[in-house]
Coordinates of C-alpha atoms in Angstrom, one line a residue:
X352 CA 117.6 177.9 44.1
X353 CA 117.0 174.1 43.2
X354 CA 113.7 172.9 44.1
X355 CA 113.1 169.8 46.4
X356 CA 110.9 167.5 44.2
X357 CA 110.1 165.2 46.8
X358 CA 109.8 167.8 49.1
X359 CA 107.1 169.6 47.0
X360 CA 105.4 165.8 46.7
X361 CA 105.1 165.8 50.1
X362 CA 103.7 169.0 50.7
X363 CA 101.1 168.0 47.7
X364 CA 100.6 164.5 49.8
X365 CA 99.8 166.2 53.0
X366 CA 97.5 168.9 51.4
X367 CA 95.2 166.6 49.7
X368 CA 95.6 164.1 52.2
X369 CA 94.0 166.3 54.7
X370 CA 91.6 168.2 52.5
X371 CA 90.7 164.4 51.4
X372 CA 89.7 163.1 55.2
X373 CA 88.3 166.4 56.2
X374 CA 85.2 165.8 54.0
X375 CA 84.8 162.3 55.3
X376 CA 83.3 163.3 58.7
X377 CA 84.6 162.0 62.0
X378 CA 85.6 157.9 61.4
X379 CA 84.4 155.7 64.5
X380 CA 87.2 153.9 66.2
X381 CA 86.8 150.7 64.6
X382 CA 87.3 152.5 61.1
X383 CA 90.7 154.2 63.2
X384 CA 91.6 150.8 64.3
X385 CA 91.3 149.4 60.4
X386 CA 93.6 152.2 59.4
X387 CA 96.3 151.8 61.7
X388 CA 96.3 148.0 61.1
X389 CA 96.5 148.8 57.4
X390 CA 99.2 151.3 57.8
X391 CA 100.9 149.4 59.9
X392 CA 101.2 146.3 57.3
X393 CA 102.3 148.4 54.1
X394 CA 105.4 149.6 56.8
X395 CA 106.6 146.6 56.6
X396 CA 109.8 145.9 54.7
X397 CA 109.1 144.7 51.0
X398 CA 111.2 143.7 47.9
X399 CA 110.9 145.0 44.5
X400 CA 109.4 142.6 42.4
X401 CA 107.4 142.1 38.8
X402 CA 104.5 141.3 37.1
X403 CA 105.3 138.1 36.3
X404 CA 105.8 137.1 39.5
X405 CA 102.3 138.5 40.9
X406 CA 100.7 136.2 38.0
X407 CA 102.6 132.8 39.0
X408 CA 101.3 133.3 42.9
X409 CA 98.1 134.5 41.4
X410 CA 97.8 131.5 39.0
X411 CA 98.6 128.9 42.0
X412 CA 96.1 130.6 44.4
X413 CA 92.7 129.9 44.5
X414 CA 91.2 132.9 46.0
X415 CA 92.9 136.2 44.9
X416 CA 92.5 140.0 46.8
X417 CA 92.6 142.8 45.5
X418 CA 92.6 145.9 47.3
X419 CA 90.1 149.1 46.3
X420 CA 90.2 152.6 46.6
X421 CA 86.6 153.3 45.9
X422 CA 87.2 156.6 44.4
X423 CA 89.6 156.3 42.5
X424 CA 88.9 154.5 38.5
X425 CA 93.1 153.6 38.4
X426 CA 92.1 150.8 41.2
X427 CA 89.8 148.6 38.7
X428 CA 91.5 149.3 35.9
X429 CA 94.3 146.9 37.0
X430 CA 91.7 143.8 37.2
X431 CA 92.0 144.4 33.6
X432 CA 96.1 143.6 33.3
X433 CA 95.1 140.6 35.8
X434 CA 92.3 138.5 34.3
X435 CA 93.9 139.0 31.0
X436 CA 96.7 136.3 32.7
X437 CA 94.4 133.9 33.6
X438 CA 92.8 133.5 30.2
X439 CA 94.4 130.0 30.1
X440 CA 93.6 129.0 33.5
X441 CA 91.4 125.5 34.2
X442 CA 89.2 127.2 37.2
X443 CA 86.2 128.7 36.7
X444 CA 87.2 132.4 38.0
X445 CA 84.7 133.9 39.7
X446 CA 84.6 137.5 40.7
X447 CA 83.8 138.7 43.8
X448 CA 82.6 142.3 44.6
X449 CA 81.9 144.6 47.5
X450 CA 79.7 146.7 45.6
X451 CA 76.8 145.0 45.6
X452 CA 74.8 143.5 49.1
X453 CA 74.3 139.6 49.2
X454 CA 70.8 140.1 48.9
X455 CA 71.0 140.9 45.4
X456 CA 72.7 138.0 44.0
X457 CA 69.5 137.1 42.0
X458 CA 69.5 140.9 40.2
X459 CA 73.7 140.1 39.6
X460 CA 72.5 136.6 37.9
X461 CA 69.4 138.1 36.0
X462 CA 71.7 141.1 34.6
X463 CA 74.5 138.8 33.3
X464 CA 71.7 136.4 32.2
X465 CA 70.2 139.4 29.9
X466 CA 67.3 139.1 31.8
X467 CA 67.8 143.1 33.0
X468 CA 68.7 146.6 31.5
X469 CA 72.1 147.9 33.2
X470 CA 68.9 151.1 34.2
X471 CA 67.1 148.6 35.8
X472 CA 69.8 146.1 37.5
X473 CA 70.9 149.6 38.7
X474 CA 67.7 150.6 39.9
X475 CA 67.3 147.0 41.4
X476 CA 70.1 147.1 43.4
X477 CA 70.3 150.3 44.3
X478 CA 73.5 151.2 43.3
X479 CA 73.5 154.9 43.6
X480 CA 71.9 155.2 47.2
X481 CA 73.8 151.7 48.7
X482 CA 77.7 152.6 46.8
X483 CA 77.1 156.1 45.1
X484 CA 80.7 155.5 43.6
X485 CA 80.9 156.0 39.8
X486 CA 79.6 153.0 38.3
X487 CA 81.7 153.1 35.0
X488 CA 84.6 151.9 36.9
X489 CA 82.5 149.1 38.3
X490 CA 80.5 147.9 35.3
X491 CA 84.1 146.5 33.9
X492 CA 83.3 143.5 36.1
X493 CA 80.0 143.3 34.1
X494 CA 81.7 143.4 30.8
X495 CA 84.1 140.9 31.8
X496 CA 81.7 138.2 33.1
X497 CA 79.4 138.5 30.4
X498 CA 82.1 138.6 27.5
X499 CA 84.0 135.2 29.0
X500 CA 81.3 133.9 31.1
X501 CA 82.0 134.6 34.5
X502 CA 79.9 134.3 37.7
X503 CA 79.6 137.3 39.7
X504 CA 79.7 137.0 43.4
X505 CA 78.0 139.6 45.9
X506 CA 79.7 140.3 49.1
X507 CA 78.7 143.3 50.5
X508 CA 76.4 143.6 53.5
X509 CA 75.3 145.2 56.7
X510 CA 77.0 146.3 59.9
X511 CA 80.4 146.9 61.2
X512 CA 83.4 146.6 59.6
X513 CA 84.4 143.1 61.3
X514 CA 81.3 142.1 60.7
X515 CA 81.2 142.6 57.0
X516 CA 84.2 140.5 56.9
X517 CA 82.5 137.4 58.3
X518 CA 80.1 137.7 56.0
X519 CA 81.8 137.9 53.1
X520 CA 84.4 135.1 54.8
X521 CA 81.3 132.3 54.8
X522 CA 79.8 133.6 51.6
X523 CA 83.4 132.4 49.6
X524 CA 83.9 129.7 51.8
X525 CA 80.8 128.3 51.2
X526 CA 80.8 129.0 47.7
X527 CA 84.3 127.5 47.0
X528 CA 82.7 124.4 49.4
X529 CA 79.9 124.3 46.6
X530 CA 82.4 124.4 43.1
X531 CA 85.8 123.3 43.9
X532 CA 86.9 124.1 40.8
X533 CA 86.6 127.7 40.7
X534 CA 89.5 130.0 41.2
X535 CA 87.8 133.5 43.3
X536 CA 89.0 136.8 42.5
X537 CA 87.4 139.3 45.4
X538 CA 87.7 142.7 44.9
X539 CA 87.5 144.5 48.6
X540 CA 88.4 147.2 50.1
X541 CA 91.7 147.9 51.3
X542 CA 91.2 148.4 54.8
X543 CA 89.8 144.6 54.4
X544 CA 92.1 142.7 52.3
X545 CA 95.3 143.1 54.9
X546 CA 96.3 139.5 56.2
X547 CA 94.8 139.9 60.0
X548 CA 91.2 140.6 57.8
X549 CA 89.4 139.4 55.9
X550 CA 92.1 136.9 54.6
X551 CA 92.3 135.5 57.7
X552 CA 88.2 135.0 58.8
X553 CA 88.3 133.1 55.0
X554 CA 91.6 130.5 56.8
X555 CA 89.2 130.5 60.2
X556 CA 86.2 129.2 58.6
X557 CA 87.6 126.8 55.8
X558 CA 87.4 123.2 56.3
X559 CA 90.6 123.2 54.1
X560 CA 93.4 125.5 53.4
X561 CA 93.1 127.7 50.1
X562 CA 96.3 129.5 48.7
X563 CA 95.4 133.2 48.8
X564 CA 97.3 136.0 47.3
X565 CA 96.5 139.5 48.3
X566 CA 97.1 142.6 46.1
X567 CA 97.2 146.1 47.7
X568 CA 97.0 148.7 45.5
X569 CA 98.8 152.2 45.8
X570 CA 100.0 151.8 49.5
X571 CA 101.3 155.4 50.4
X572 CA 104.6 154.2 52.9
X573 CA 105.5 151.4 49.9
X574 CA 104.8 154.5 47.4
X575 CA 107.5 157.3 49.8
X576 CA 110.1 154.2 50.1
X577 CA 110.2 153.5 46.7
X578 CA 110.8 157.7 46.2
X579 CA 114.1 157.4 48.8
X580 CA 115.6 154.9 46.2
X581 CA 114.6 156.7 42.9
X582 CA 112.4 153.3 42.2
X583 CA 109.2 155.1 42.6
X584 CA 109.8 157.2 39.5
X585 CA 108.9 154.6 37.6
X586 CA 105.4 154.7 36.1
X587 CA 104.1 151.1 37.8
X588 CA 106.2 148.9 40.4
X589 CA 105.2 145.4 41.7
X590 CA 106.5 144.8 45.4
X591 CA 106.5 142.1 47.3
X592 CA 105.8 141.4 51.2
X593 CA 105.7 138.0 51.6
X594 CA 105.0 134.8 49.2
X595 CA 101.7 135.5 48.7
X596 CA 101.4 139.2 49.4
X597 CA 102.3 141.8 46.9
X598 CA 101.3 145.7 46.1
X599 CA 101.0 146.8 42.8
X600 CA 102.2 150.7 42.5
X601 CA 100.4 152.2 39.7
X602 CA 99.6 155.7 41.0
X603 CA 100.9 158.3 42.7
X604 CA 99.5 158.7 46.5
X605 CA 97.9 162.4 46.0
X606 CA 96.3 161.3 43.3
X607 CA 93.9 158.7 45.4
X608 CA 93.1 161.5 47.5
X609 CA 92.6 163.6 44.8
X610 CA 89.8 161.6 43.7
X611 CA 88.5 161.4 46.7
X612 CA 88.2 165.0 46.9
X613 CA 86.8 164.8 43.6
X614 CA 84.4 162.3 44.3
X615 CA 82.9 164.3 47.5
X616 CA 82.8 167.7 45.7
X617 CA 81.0 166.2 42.6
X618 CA 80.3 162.8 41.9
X619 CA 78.7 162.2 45.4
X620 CA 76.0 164.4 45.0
X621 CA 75.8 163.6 40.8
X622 CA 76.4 160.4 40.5
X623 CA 75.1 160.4 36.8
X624 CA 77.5 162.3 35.9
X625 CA 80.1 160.1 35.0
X626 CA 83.2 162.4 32.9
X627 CA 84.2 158.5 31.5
X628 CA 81.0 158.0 30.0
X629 CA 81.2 161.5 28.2
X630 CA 84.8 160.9 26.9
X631 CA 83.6 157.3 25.5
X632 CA 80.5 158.7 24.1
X633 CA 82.6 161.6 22.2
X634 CA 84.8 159.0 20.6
X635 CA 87.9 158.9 23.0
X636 CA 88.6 155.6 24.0
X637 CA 90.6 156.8 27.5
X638 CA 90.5 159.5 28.9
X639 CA 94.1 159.7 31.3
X640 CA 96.0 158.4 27.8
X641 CA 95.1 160.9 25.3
X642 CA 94.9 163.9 28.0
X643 CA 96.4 166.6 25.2
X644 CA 93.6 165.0 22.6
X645 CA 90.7 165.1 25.1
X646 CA 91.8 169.1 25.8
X647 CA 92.1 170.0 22.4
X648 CA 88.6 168.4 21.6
X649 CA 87.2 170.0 24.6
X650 CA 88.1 173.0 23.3
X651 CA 86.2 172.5 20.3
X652 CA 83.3 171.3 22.0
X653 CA 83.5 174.9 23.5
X654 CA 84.1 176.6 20.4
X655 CA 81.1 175.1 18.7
X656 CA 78.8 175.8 21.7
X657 CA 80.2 179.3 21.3
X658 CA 79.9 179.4 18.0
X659 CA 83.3 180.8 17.1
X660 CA 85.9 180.1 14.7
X661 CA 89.1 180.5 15.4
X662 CA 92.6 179.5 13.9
X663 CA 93.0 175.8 15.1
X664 CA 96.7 175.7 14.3
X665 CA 96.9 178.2 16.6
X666 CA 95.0 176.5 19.4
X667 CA 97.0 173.5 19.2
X668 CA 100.3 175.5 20.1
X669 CA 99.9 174.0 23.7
X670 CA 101.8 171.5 25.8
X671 CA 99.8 170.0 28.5
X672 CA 101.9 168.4 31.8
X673 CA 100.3 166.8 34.8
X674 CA 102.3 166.0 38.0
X675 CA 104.7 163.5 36.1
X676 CA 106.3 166.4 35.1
X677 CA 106.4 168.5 38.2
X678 CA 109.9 168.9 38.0
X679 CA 110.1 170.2 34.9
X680 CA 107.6 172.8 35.8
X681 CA 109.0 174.1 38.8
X682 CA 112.1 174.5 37.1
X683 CA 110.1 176.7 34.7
X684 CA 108.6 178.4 37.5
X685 CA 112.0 178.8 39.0
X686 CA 113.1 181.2 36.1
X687 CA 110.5 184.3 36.6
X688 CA 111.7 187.2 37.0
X689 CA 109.3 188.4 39.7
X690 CA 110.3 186.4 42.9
X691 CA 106.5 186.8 44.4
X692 CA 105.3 186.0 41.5
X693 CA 106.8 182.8 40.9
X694 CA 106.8 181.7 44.6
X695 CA 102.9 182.3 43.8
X696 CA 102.8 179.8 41.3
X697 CA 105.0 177.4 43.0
X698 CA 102.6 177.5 45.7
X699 CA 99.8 176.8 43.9
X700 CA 101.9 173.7 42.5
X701 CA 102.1 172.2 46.2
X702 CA 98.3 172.6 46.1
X703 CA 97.3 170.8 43.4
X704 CA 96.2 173.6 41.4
X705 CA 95.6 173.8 37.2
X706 CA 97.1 176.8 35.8
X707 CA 98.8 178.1 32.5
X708 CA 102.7 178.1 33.1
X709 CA 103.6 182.2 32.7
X710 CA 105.9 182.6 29.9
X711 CA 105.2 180.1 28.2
X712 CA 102.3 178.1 26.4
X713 CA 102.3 175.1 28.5
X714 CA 99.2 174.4 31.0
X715 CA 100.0 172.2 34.3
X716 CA 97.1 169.9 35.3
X717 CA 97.8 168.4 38.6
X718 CA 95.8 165.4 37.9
X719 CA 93.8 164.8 34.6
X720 CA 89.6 165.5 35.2
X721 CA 86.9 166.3 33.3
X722 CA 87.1 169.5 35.1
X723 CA 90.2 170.4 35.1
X724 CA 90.5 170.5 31.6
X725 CA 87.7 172.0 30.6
X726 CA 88.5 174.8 33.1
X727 CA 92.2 175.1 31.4
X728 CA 90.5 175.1 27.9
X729 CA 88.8 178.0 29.1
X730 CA 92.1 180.0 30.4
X731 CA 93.8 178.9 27.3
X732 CA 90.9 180.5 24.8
X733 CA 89.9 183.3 27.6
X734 CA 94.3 184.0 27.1
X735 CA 94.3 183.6 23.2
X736 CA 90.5 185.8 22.8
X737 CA 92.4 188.6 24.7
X738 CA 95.7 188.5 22.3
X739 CA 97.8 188.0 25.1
X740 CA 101.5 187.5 24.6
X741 CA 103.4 184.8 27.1
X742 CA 104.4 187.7 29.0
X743 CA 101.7 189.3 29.5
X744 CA 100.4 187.1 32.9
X745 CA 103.7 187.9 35.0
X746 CA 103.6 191.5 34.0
X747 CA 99.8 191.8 35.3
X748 CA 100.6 190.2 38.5
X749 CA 103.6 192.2 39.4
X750 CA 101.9 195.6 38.4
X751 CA 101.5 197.7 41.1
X752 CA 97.6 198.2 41.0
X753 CA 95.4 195.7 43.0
X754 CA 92.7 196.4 40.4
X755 CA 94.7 195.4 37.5
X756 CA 95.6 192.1 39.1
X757 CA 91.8 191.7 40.6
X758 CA 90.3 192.2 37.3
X759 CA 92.8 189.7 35.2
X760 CA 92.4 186.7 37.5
X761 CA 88.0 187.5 38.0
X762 CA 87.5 187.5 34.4
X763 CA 90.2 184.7 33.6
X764 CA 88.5 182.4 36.8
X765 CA 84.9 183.2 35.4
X766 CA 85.5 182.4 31.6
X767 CA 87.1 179.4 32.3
X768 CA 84.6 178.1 35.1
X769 CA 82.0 179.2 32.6
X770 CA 83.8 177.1 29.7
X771 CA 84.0 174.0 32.3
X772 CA 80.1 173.9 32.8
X773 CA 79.9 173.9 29.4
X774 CA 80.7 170.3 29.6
X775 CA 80.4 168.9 32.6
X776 CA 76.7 171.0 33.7
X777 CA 76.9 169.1 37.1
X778 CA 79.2 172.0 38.4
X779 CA 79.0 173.4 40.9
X780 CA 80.3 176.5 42.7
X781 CA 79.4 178.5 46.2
X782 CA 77.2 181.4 44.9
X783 CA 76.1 184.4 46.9
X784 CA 73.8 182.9 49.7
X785 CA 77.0 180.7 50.4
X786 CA 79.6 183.0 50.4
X787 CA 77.7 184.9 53.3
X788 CA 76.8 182.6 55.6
X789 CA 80.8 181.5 55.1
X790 CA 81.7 184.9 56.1
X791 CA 79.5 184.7 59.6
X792 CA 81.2 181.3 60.4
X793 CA 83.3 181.7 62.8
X794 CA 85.3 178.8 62.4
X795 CA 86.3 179.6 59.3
X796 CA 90.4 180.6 58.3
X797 CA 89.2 182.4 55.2
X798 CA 86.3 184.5 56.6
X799 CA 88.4 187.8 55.6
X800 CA 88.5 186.2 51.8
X801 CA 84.9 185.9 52.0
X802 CA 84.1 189.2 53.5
X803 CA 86.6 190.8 51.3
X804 CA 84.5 189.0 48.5
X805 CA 80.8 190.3 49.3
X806 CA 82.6 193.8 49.3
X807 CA 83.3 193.4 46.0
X808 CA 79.6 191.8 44.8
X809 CA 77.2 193.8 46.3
X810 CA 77.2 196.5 44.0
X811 CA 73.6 197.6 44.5
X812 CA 74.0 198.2 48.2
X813 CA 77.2 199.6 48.9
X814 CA 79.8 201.7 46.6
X815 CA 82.3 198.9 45.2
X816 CA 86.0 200.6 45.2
X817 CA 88.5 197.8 44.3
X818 CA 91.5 200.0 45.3
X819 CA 90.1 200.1 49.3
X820 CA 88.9 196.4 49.7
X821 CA 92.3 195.2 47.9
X822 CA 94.5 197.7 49.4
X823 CA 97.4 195.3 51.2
X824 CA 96.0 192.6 49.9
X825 CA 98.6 189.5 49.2
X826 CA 98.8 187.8 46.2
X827 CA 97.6 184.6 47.5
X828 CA 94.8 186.4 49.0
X829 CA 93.5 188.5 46.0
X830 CA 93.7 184.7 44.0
X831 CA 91.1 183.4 46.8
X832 CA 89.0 186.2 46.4
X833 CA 89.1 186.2 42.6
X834 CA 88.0 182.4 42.1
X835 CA 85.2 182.8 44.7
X836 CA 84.0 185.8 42.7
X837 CA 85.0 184.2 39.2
X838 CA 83.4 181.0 39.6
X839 CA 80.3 182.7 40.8
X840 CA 80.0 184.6 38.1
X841 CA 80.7 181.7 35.4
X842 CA 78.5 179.9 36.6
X843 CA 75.8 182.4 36.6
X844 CA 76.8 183.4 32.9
X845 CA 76.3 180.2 32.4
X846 CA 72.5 179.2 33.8
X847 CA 71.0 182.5 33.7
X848 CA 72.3 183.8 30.6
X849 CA 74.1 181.5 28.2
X850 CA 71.7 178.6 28.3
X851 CA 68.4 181.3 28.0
X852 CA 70.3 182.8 25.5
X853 CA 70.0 186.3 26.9
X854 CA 70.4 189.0 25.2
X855 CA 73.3 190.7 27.7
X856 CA 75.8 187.7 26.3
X857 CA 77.3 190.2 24.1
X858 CA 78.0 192.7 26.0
X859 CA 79.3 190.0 28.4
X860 CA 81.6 188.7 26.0
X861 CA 82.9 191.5 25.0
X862 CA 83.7 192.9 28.7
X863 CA 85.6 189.4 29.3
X864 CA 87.4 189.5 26.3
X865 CA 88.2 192.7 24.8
X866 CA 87.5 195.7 27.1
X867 CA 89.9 197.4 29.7
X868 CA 90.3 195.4 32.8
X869 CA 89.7 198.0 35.2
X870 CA 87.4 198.9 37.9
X871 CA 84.5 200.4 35.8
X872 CA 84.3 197.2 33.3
X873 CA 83.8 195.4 36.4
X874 CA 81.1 197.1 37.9
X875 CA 79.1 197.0 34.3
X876 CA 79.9 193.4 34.5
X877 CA 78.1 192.6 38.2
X878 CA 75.5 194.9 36.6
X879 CA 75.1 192.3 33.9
X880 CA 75.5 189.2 35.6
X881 CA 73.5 190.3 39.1
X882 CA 70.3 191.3 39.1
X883 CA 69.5 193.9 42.1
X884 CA 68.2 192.0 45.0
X885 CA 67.5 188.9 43.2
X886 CA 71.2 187.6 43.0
X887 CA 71.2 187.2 46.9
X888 CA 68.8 184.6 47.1
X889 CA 71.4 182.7 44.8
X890 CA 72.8 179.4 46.8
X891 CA 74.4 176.1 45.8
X892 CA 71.7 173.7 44.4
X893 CA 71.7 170.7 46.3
X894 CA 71.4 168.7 44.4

């Protein structure tokens, strides 16, 4: 049966869509009121336009929108493509940023003066307690202004949405009052930037009209319209809404929300972590472009901290797809044999999951992360440590014994979470403490999963029989268990074990990689990795 691409998109959309808002709390009913507004502007009919075009209106205006997504890095990066066309302009450009309250200015002008660290200009501002949003995406405003000379304008301040917009309105009005020759390009929000906004509190308080032109970013209805007419399969559109109004399409709508997602699960509460900043100080220059690069030297980074060497040729027999090439793989997916498994994997496509393609040596990545790689670096080595053959995954997870399945997917979930912390530390995973509160809450869809999974921990309190706590068990289900369980156990392997060096790292190892996967390797290996009594005091740090 031919699969639905855009059907599976829109599945994907939805799912991290609402995963995305569910971690933002409940919005107040001016934020509600923003988002219709916006939603109801990027309805509106547009024509498809190009880059060139953006630039004239951009070059004729003299105060320029453009529209953030705070979370996600794709949002800056086209400030970039923008200020490179204006190198010949006569204004003074100016850029304006939300990021940083009004009251700062002085820190902004002391920073691009050389008069402050980028430590202490951080410090000074407050970045991670005011914005908390990964500051490598931001500094490029830095880099800019200091490498042409630009003036950096602060916008931001407090109160309610409307008004943060007059604020920012009187700030550029009066500062285009003050230099008349500068051109202003204001990067804002994109609940902000539609015309009824901020745009329009600038026109209410100017003595004089300014040409504005206002760039969305990544609007989801232009993204699904442009899908209907096969125009969105292109890899960056320019519309246009009216004369002075455009949208530059340069992502994917999931993928904001993915980021988002991303951004609450770990950069919120590590900020310092920033998975750009590693890649640049490795020696990759980006990160999204050389994707199969950046995996393959992940994979030596783990390697070297595991101090094995293995056939490199061998290692680099790998293709790596991300959702550009969904298609392809669920066309892949379409051919196993095994209908439950392959409706297994094409469910955990609509998901957004990372796996390694059965059959094959290809790894899908959803959307490239520091994470997400690492983790498949550490299903492709767990895969090539145990000699598998491309088979060998769909013949597992059709086999008729719970335990079999159970014990592939917990060791191949806790190697490769392990493998992940080994570059990005910050990870972090619900541990035992977690999982049982989780399975008291009654609110909770998956308090089965999470019972089913302290069944299968405690093994100094109760006798652990895989066979009984599986038995009947779906698929799906013994996959949810298996993470939970997996990912605890990486990331125990690694903090209590691989970085003290302990001497039970062997016979780890060598349970993960070479023994039978059955019920009594998995028991030695709780025995190993949980301490009696001790491992339930385990929680999440919080920080």
């Amino acid at each position: 049966m031919k699969t639905d691409i855009t059907k599976i998109r829109k599945n994907i959309y939805s799912y991290m869509k609402k995963k995305a808002l569910s971690l933002e709390g409940t919005p107040s009913k001016e934020f509600l009121s923003y988002q219709r507004i916006q939603k109801r502007h990027s309805n509106r009919d547009f024509l498809v336009s190009n880059f060139q075009s953006l630039i004239k209106s951009i070059k004729k205006s003299k105060l320029i929108y453009l529209g953030d997504f705070h979370s996600l890095d794709q949002s800056s990066r086209n400030l970039h493509r923008i200020i490179r066309a204006l190198t010949d302009s006569k204004d003074q450009l100016v850029l304006g940023v939300e990021f940083v309250h009004i009251k700062h200015q002085h820190h902004i002008d002391r920073f691009l003066a050389g008069h402050l660290t980028e430590i202490e200009f951080l410090e000074n501002v407050n970045y991670y307690e005011s914005w908390r949003f990964p500051w490598n995406q931001y500094r490029v405003f830095f880099d800019l202004a200091k490498e042409r000379g630009y003036k950096i304008l602060a916008l931001n301040s407090k109160g309610s949405l409307s008004e943060r917009d007059t604020r920012a309105s009187e700030i550029i009005v009066n500062y285009l009052s003050a230099f008349p020759y500068s051109k202003l390009l204001v990067m804002f929000g994109e609940y902000h930037i539609v015309p009824t906004k901020l745009p329009k509190e600038v026109s209410k308080k100017a003595r004089k009209e300014y040409r504005q032109t206002i760039i969305h970013q990544n609007l989801d209805e232009v993204y699904w319209k442009l899908e209907q007419t096969n125009m969105g399969r292109k890899k960056t559109q320019v519309i246009q809404f009216e004369d002075n109004e455009y949208s530059i399409q340069s992502s994917a709508p999931w993928v904001k929300y993915e980021s988002m997602i991303y951004w609450y699960e770990n950069l919120l509460e590590d900020p310092e972590f920033d998975i750009h900043d590693y890649v640049m100080s490795s020696g990759l220059k980006s990160f999204n472009e050389n994707a199969s690069d950046t995996y393959l030297f992940l994979i030596e980074k783990m390697l070297s901290g595991l101090n094995l060497k293995l056939d490199r040729s061998a290692l680099e027999d790998f293709n790596l797809y991300d959702h550009h090439k969904m298609s392809f793989i669920l066309k892949r997916l379409e051919k196993i044999t095994k209908p439950t498994v392959g409706k297994f994997y094409k469910d955990l496509v609509i998901k957004g999951k990372s796996f390694k393609v059965p059959n094959s040596n290809d790894f899908y990545c959803s959307n490239y992360s520091m994470n997400r790689l690492s983790y498949l670096g550490g299903i492709h080595l767990w895969h090539y440590l145990r000699k598998f053959g491309n088979n060998e995954t769909v013949k597992i997870l059709s086999f008729p014994s719970q335990e079999k399945r159970f014990s592939f997917l917990v060791y191949q979930f806790c190697f490769a979470y392990f493998c992940s912390k080994m570059i990005n530390p910050y990870r972090k995973c619900d541990l035992y403490a977690d999982l049982f509160e989780k399975s008291k809450a009654k609110t909770s869809k998956d308090s089965d999963v999470f019972k089913s999974c302290l069944e299968l921990i405690e093994h100094d309190t109760r006798k652990i029989k895989l066979s009984l706590t599986l038995k009947g068990q779906s698929l799906t289900s013994i996959y949810k268990i298996s993470k939970r369980i997996g990912y605890m156990l990486g990331d125990i392997l690694f903090d209590q074990h691989f970085e003290k060096e302990s001497k039970s790292l062997e016979k780890i190892f060598n349970i993960l990689h070479k023994e039978e996967m059955n019920e009594e390797n998995y028991l030695k290996l709780l025995k190993l990795l949980l301490p009696k009594r001790k491992y339930k005091s385990f929680r999440k740090r919080f920080f």
